[in-house]
Coordinates of C-alpha atoms and ligand atoms in Angstrom, one line a residue:
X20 CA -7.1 -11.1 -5.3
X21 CA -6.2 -7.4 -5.1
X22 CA -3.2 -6.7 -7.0
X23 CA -1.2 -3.6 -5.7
X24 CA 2.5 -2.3 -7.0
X25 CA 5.1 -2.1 -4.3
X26 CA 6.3 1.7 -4.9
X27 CA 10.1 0.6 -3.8
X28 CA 13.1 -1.3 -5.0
X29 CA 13.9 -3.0 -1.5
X30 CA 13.5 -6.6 -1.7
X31 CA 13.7 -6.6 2.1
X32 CA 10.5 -4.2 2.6
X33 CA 8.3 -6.5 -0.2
X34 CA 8.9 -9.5 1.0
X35 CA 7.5 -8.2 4.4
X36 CA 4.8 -6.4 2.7
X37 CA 4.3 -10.3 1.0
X38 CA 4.3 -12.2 4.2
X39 CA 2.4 -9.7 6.2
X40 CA -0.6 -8.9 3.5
X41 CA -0.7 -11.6 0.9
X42 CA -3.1 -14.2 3.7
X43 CA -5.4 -11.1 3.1
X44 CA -5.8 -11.3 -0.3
X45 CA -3.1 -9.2 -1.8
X46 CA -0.8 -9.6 -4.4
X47 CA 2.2 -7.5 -4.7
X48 CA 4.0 -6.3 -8.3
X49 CA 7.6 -5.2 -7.7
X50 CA 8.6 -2.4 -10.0
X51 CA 10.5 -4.9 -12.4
X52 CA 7.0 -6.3 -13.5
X53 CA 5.8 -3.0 -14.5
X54 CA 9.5 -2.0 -16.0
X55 CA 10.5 0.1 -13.6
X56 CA 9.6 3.0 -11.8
X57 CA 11.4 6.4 -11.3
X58 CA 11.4 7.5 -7.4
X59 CA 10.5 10.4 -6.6
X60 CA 12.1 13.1 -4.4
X61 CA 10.9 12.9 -0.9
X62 CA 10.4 16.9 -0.4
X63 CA 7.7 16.0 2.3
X64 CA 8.2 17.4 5.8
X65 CA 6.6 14.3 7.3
X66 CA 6.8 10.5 6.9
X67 CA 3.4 10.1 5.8
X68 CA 4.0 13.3 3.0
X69 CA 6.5 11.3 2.1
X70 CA 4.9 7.6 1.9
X71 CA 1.7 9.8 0.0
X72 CA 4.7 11.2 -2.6
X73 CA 6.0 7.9 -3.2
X74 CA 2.6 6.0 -3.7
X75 CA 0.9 8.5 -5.8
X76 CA 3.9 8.7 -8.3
X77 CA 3.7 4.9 -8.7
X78 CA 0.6 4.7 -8.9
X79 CA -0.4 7.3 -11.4
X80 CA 2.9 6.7 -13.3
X81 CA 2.0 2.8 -13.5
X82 CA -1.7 3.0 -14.1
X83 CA -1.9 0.6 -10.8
X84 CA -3.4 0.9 -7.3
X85 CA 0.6 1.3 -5.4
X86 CA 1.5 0.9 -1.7
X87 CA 4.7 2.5 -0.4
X88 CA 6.4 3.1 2.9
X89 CA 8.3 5.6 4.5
X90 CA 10.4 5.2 7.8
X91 CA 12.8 6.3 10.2
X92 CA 14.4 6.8 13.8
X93 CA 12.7 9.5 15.9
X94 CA 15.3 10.4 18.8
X95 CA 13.3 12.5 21.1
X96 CA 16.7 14.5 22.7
X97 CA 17.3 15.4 19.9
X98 CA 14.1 17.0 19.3
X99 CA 12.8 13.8 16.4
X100 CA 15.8 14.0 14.9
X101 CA 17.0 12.2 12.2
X102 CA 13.6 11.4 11.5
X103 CA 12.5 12.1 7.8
X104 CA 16.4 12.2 7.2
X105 CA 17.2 9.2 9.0
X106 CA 18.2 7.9 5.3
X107 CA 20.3 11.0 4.7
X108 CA 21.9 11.6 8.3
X109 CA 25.2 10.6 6.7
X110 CA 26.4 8.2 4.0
X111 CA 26.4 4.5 5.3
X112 CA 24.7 3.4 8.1
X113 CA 28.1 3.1 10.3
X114 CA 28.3 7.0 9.9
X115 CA 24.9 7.4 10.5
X116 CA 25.4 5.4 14.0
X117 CA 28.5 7.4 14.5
X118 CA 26.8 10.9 14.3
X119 CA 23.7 10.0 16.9
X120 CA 26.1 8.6 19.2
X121 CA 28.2 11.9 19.2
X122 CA 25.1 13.7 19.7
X123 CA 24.0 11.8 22.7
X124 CA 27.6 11.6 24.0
X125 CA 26.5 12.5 27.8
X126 CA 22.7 12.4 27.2
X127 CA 20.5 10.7 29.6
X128 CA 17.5 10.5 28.0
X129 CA 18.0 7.9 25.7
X130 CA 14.3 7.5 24.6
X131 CA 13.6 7.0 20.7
X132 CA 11.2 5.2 18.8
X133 CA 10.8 3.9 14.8
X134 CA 8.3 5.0 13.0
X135 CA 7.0 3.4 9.6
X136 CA 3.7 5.5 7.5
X137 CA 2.3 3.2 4.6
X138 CA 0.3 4.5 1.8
X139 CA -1.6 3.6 -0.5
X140 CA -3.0 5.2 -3.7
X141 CA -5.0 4.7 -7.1
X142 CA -4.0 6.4 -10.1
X143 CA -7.1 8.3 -9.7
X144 CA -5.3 10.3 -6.9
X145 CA -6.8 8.7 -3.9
X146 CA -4.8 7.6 -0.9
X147 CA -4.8 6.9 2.5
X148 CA -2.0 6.1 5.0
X149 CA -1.7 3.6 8.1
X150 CA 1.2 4.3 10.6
X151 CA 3.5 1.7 13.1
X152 CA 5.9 2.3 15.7
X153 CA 7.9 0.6 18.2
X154 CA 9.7 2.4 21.3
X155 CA 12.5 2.1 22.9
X156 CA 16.0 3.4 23.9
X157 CA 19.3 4.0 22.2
X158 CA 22.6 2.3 23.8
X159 CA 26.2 3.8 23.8
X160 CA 27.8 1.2 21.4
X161 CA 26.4 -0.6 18.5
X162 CA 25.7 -4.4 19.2
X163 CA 25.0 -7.3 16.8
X164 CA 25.1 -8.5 13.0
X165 CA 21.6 -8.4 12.5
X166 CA 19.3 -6.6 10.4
X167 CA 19.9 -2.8 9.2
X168 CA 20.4 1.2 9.4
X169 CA 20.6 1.9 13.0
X170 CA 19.5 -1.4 14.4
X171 CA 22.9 -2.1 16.4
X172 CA 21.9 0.8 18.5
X173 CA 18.2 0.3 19.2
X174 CA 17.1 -1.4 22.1
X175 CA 13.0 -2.3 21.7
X176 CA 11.2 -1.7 25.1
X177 CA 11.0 -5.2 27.0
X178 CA 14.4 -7.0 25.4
X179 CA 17.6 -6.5 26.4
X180 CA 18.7 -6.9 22.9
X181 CA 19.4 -4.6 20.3
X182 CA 17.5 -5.0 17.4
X183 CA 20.9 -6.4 15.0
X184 CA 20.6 -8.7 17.9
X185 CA 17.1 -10.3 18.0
X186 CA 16.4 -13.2 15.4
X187 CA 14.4 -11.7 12.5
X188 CA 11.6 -13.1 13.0
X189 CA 11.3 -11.3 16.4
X190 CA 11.9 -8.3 14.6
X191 CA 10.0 -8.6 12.1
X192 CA 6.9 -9.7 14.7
X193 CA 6.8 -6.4 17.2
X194 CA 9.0 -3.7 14.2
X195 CA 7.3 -0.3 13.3
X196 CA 6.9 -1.9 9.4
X197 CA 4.8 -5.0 11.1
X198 CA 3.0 -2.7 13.1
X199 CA 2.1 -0.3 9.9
X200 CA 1.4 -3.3 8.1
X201 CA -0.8 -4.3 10.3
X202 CA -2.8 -1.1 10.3
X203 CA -3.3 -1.1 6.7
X204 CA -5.0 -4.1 6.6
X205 CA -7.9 -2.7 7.7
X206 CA -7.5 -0.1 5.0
X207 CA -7.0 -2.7 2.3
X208 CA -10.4 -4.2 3.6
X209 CA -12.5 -1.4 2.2
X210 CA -9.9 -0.1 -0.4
X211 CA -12.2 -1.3 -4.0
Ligands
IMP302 P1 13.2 5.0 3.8 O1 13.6 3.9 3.0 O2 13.1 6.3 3.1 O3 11.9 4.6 4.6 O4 14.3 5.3 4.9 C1 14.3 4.6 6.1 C2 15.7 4.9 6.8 O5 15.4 4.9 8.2 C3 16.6 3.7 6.6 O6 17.6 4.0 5.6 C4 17.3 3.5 7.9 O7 18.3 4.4 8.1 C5 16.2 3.9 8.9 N1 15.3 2.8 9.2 C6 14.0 2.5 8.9 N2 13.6 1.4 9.4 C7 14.6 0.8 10.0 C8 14.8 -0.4 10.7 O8 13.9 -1.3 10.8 N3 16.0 -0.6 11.3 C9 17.0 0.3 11.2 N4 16.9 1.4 10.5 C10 15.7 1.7 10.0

């Protein structure tokens, strides 16, 4: 069985790496098994700069093959925005929500996507990326418990529910991180 490191400290993204790549024959190390990683600053300019950055720094840091992932909300009024700063937009995810839905007060177009780039890299320097996305449209007021970040005000094309809305596990079947996922299988598949 391969054995990669997971190149982050969210327990939520490896145990969706886990459930989506380990019937393939991979098994993730989080960075407690390799005591610890530092992470890196994400000075990329896209997501998969970023997911390379992160990857490589694990990967040559660790002595380990390394997977990472880098995500975000692509809003296409306002021109992709927050995008690569989707993390940094503002400093909790209700703030965040706030300031897109001041900038789309009186917008019509309403069209946005996620995106998710994985990467993955040997300590050689070596890497290769895999990218996922989902579309859909942003509502006026958040809806739902569920999930994180800016799901209350994402609506996936064909639901009428937001995505703090869905069950996880509908989520987590059609999300721009299953859809990446997905995608790097094939890269896993010849990765030696
Ligand atoms: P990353 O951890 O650098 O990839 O930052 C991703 C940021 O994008 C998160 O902090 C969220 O704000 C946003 N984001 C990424 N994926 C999702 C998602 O599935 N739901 C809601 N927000 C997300």
């Amino acid at each position: 069985m391969k054995k990669l490191l997971a190149a982050t400290g969210n327990e939520h993204k490896i145990c969706e790496f886990r459930t989506i790549l380990e019937p393939f024959g991979v098994e993730f190390l989080t960075p407690a098994d390799v005591g610890g990683i530092l992470e890196p600053e994400e000075s990329g300019s896209t997501f998969e700069e970023n997911a390379i950055i992160k990857a490589l720094s694990a990967a040559t840091a660790s002595g380990m093959d390394a997977f990472a992932d880098d995500s975000g909300l692509e809003i296409d009024a306002l021109d992709g925005a927050p995008g690569i700063f989707s993390s940094r937009y503002a400093d909790s995810d209700s703030a965040r929500i706030e300031r897109v839905l001041r900038e789309l007060r009186d917008v019509d177009n309403r069209r946005a996507r996620f995106v998710c780039v994985v990467a993955l890299a040997s300590p050689a320097g070596s890497h290769e990326t895999a990218r996922g996305t989902v579309e859909g449209v942003i509502i006026d007021a958040p809806r739902g418990d569920g999930g994180f970040g800016y799901d209350p005000i994402f609506v996936p094309d064909g639901y009428n529910a937001t995505f703090a809305e869905l069950p996880a596990a509908v989520k987590d079947s059609i999300s721009h991180r299953a859809n990446a996922l997905k995608a790097a299988r094939r890269i896993l598949e010849s990765w030696s």
